[in-house]
Short mmCIF file of C-alpha atoms in Angstrom, two decimals:
data_model
loop_
_atom_site.label_atom_id
_atom_site.label_comp_id
_atom_site.label_asym_id
_atom_site.label_seq_id
_atom_site.Cartn_x
_atom_site.Cartn_y
_atom_site.Cartn_z
CA MET A 1 126.11 127.61 99.94
CA SER A 2 127.14 124.69 97.78
CA ARG A 3 124.84 123.74 94.93
CA THR A 4 122.14 121.17 95.46
CA ARG A 5 122.99 117.78 94.03
CA ILE A 6 120.57 116.06 91.65
CA LYS A 7 119.80 112.36 91.45
CA ILE A 8 117.60 110.93 88.69
CA CYS A 9 116.35 107.52 89.80
CA GLY A 10 114.81 104.50 88.13
CA LEU A 11 116.55 104.61 84.76
CA THR A 12 116.16 101.68 82.41
CA ARG A 13 117.22 102.93 78.95
CA GLU A 14 120.41 104.29 77.40
CA ALA A 15 118.65 107.39 76.08
CA ASP A 16 117.44 108.25 79.57
CA VAL A 17 120.92 107.94 81.05
CA GLU A 18 122.30 110.18 78.32
CA ALA A 19 119.52 112.74 78.88
CA ALA A 20 120.16 112.83 82.62
CA VAL A 21 123.90 113.29 82.15
CA ALA A 22 123.37 116.02 79.54
CA ALA A 23 120.99 117.87 81.87
CA GLY A 24 123.58 117.93 84.65
CA ALA A 25 122.56 115.11 86.99
CA ASP A 26 125.11 114.23 89.65
CA ALA A 27 123.85 110.69 90.26
CA ILE A 28 121.86 108.04 88.42
CA GLY A 29 119.71 105.53 90.29
CA PHE A 30 119.20 101.89 89.33
CA VAL A 31 116.41 99.94 91.03
CA PHE A 32 117.27 96.38 92.05
CA TYR A 33 113.83 95.67 93.52
CA GLU A 34 112.04 93.10 91.40
CA LYS A 35 108.53 94.32 92.27
CA SER A 36 109.27 97.77 90.84
CA PRO A 37 108.33 98.63 87.23
CA ARG A 38 111.74 100.32 87.07
CA HIS A 39 113.63 97.16 88.03
CA VAL A 40 116.89 96.32 86.25
CA SER A 41 119.27 93.43 86.73
CA PRO A 42 122.87 94.00 87.83
CA ALA A 43 124.04 93.12 84.31
CA ARG A 44 121.67 95.65 82.74
CA ALA A 45 122.66 98.33 85.23
CA ALA A 46 126.31 97.73 84.37
CA GLU A 47 125.52 98.25 80.67
CA LEU A 48 123.80 101.55 81.43
CA ALA A 49 126.50 102.68 83.86
CA ARG A 50 129.12 102.45 81.10
CA LEU A 51 127.54 105.59 79.66
CA LEU A 52 128.32 107.61 82.78
CA PRO A 53 131.20 110.07 82.57
CA PRO A 54 133.60 110.60 85.48
CA PHE A 55 132.05 112.23 88.57
CA VAL A 56 128.51 111.03 87.83
CA MET A 57 127.72 108.45 90.50
CA PRO A 58 125.67 105.27 89.98
CA VAL A 59 123.40 104.51 92.92
CA GLY A 60 121.81 101.12 93.54
CA LEU A 61 118.40 101.00 95.25
CA PHE A 62 117.71 97.87 97.32
CA VAL A 63 114.67 96.73 99.31
CA ASN A 64 115.36 93.94 101.80
CA ALA A 65 117.65 92.41 99.21
CA PRO A 66 119.29 89.01 99.68
CA ALA A 67 123.04 89.12 100.18
CA ALA A 68 123.61 87.44 96.81
CA LEU A 69 121.84 90.24 94.93
CA LEU A 70 123.70 92.94 96.79
CA GLN A 71 127.01 91.21 96.07
CA ALA A 72 126.17 90.71 92.38
CA ALA A 73 125.27 94.38 91.99
CA GLN A 74 128.41 95.51 93.78
CA GLU A 75 130.54 93.33 91.51
CA ALA A 76 128.76 94.63 88.41
CA LEU A 77 129.06 98.27 89.52
CA PRO A 78 132.11 98.52 91.76
CA GLN A 79 131.78 102.30 92.06
CA MET A 80 128.11 102.12 93.13
CA LEU A 81 126.71 103.96 96.14
CA VAL A 82 124.14 101.79 97.95
CA GLN A 83 120.66 103.08 98.84
CA PHE A 84 118.57 101.04 101.29
CA HIS A 85 114.80 101.46 101.00
CA GLY A 86 113.43 98.53 103.00
CA ASP A 87 113.52 97.43 106.62
CA GLU A 88 117.30 97.13 106.80
CA SER A 89 118.79 97.61 110.26
CA PRO A 90 121.91 99.71 110.82
CA ALA A 91 123.90 96.46 111.01
CA ASP A 92 122.41 95.30 107.69
CA CYS A 93 123.43 98.56 106.04
CA GLN A 94 126.95 98.48 107.41
CA ARG A 95 127.34 94.85 106.36
CA ALA A 96 127.36 96.02 102.75
CA GLY A 97 130.86 97.29 103.43
CA ARG A 98 130.57 100.51 101.45
CA PRO A 99 129.06 104.00 101.73
CA TYR A 100 125.28 103.99 101.82
CA ILE A 101 122.18 106.17 101.87
CA ARG A 102 119.25 105.22 104.10
CA ALA A 103 115.69 106.04 103.07
CA ALA A 104 113.27 107.30 105.71
CA ARG A 105 109.54 107.02 105.11
CA MET A 106 108.00 110.18 106.50
CA LEU A 107 104.64 110.36 108.25
CA PRO A 108 103.28 112.24 111.29
CA GLY A 109 104.86 110.99 114.49
CA PHE A 110 107.98 109.61 112.81
CA ASP A 111 111.06 110.60 114.83
CA LEU A 112 113.58 111.50 112.16
CA LEU A 113 116.18 112.66 114.67
CA ASP A 114 116.13 109.28 116.42
CA PHE A 115 116.28 107.56 113.02
CA ALA A 116 119.28 109.70 112.05
CA GLN A 117 121.03 108.72 115.27
CA GLN A 118 120.41 105.03 114.61
CA TYR A 119 121.80 105.35 111.08
CA SER A 120 124.59 107.76 111.92
CA SER A 121 126.94 105.80 109.64
CA ALA A 122 124.82 106.69 106.58
CA GLN A 123 126.24 109.15 104.06
CA ALA A 124 122.80 110.79 103.85
CA LEU A 125 119.13 110.27 104.66
CA LEU A 126 116.70 110.17 101.74
CA LEU A 127 113.29 111.42 102.86
CA ASP A 128 110.36 109.89 101.00
CA ALA A 129 106.61 109.59 101.45
CA HIS A 130 105.20 106.75 103.53
CA VAL A 131 102.92 104.64 101.31
CA GLU A 132 101.79 101.04 101.15
CA GLY A 133 104.64 98.81 100.05
CA TYR A 134 108.05 100.35 99.44
CA GLY A 135 109.03 103.53 97.67
CA GLY A 136 107.26 106.87 97.67
CA GLY A 137 104.90 106.14 94.82
CA GLY A 138 105.40 109.64 93.47
CA LYS A 139 103.65 111.13 96.50
CA VAL A 140 104.62 114.35 98.24
CA PHE A 141 104.79 114.25 102.02
CA ASP A 142 104.38 117.15 104.44
CA TRP A 143 107.76 118.89 104.35
CA SER A 144 107.03 120.59 107.67
CA LEU A 145 107.64 117.18 109.29
CA ILE A 146 111.38 117.61 108.64
CA PRO A 147 113.17 119.11 111.64
CA ARG A 148 115.73 121.81 110.97
CA ASN A 149 118.53 120.13 112.92
CA VAL A 150 118.88 116.77 111.16
CA PRO A 151 122.53 115.79 111.77
CA SER A 152 122.93 114.00 108.41
CA PRO A 153 122.76 115.39 104.87
CA VAL A 154 119.16 115.29 103.65
CA VAL A 155 118.03 114.13 100.21
CA LEU A 156 114.53 115.39 99.42
CA SER A 157 112.46 112.86 97.50
CA GLY A 158 108.83 111.87 97.08
CA GLY A 159 106.76 113.44 94.35
CA VAL A 160 109.13 116.25 93.44
CA HIS A 161 109.02 117.63 89.91
CA ALA A 162 109.97 120.80 88.04
CA GLY A 163 106.89 122.60 89.36
CA ASN A 164 107.48 122.05 93.08
CA VAL A 165 111.17 121.28 93.60
CA ALA A 166 112.10 124.95 94.14
CA GLN A 167 109.50 125.27 96.89
CA GLY A 168 110.86 122.14 98.53
CA MET A 169 114.42 123.40 98.33
CA LEU A 170 113.54 126.79 99.77
CA GLN A 171 111.66 125.18 102.66
CA VAL A 172 113.90 122.21 103.44
CA ARG A 173 117.35 123.32 102.17
CA PRO A 174 118.32 119.74 101.30
CA TRP A 175 121.81 118.63 100.34
CA ALA A 176 120.33 116.86 97.30
CA VAL A 177 117.05 116.17 95.53
CA ASP A 178 115.93 112.85 94.06
CA VAL A 179 113.35 112.47 91.28
CA SER A 180 111.86 109.50 89.47
CA SER A 181 108.17 109.68 88.52
CA GLY A 182 108.40 113.47 88.23
CA VAL A 183 110.45 113.13 85.03
CA GLU A 184 108.62 110.20 83.45
CA GLN A 185 106.30 109.73 80.48
CA ALA A 186 105.45 106.26 81.86
CA LYS A 187 106.79 104.15 84.70
CA GLY A 188 110.41 103.39 83.97
CA LEU A 189 110.46 105.56 80.84
CA LYS A 190 111.96 108.99 81.39
CA ASP A 191 111.21 112.13 79.39
CA ALA A 192 114.28 114.13 78.32
CA ALA A 193 112.41 117.44 78.35
CA LEU A 194 111.10 116.84 81.87
CA ILE A 195 114.60 115.95 83.04
CA ARG A 196 115.96 119.20 81.60
CA GLN A 197 113.15 121.21 83.18
CA PHE A 198 113.71 119.58 86.56
CA CYS A 199 117.46 120.23 86.56
CA ALA A 200 116.91 123.82 85.41
CA ALA A 201 114.42 124.37 88.24
CA VAL A 202 116.95 123.11 90.78
CA ARG A 203 119.63 125.47 89.46
CA GLU A 204 117.21 128.41 89.50
CA ALA A 205 116.35 127.65 93.13
CA ASP A 206 120.06 127.40 93.95
CA ALA A 207 120.56 130.86 92.47
CA GLN A 208 117.65 132.22 94.49
CA ILE A 209 119.06 130.74 97.71
CA ALA A 210 122.53 132.09 96.94
CA ALA A 211 121.09 135.58 96.41
CA GLU A 212 119.42 135.69 99.82
CA PRO A 213 120.96 138.11 102.29
CA PRO A 214 123.03 136.41 105.00
CA GLN A 215 121.20 135.69 108.22
CA THR A 216 122.25 137.65 111.26
#
């Protein structure tokens, strides 16, 4: 069992980037969606990304973005992993020309296995709550909707925080977890203590999973 990766998303301040790195985050998310309170420009994201040490990945979140914005962000952060959160087709995602994550908005009746087949070129599927507009809105969805045999790595998102992330990990066994509002004092403003608590909860759950007897 490899450890669960941690992504802290929606960072807008230097202190928040430093707090996430210090707590052990594996990836930092920058939101390039102008309607989000966590929105940053490519230039601002590049400033923040300079604080990242080696092996901490910047991730850019896009929602039906024009090609010019995607190109500008890729030029500003050449090492960026792309995360598509809108209505992008498989061809749209592949047109970016680099590894990507595809968000899936979960609700009863949604066929995640068919979705995974359509986006088989994705590095991972990020599972979020289905709400009005785009993004999970800090809402938890019904984790029982996730089938056990998803062929792509799963990133569990949507309303996770230090108090429930272990339960989600034990139930879903995701490859990674993604948090934004669950470590915030206000939208776009992270809380260093909440970030530390979240990362510690993930590691504790990893230890609990590792200690389980092997299945026969």
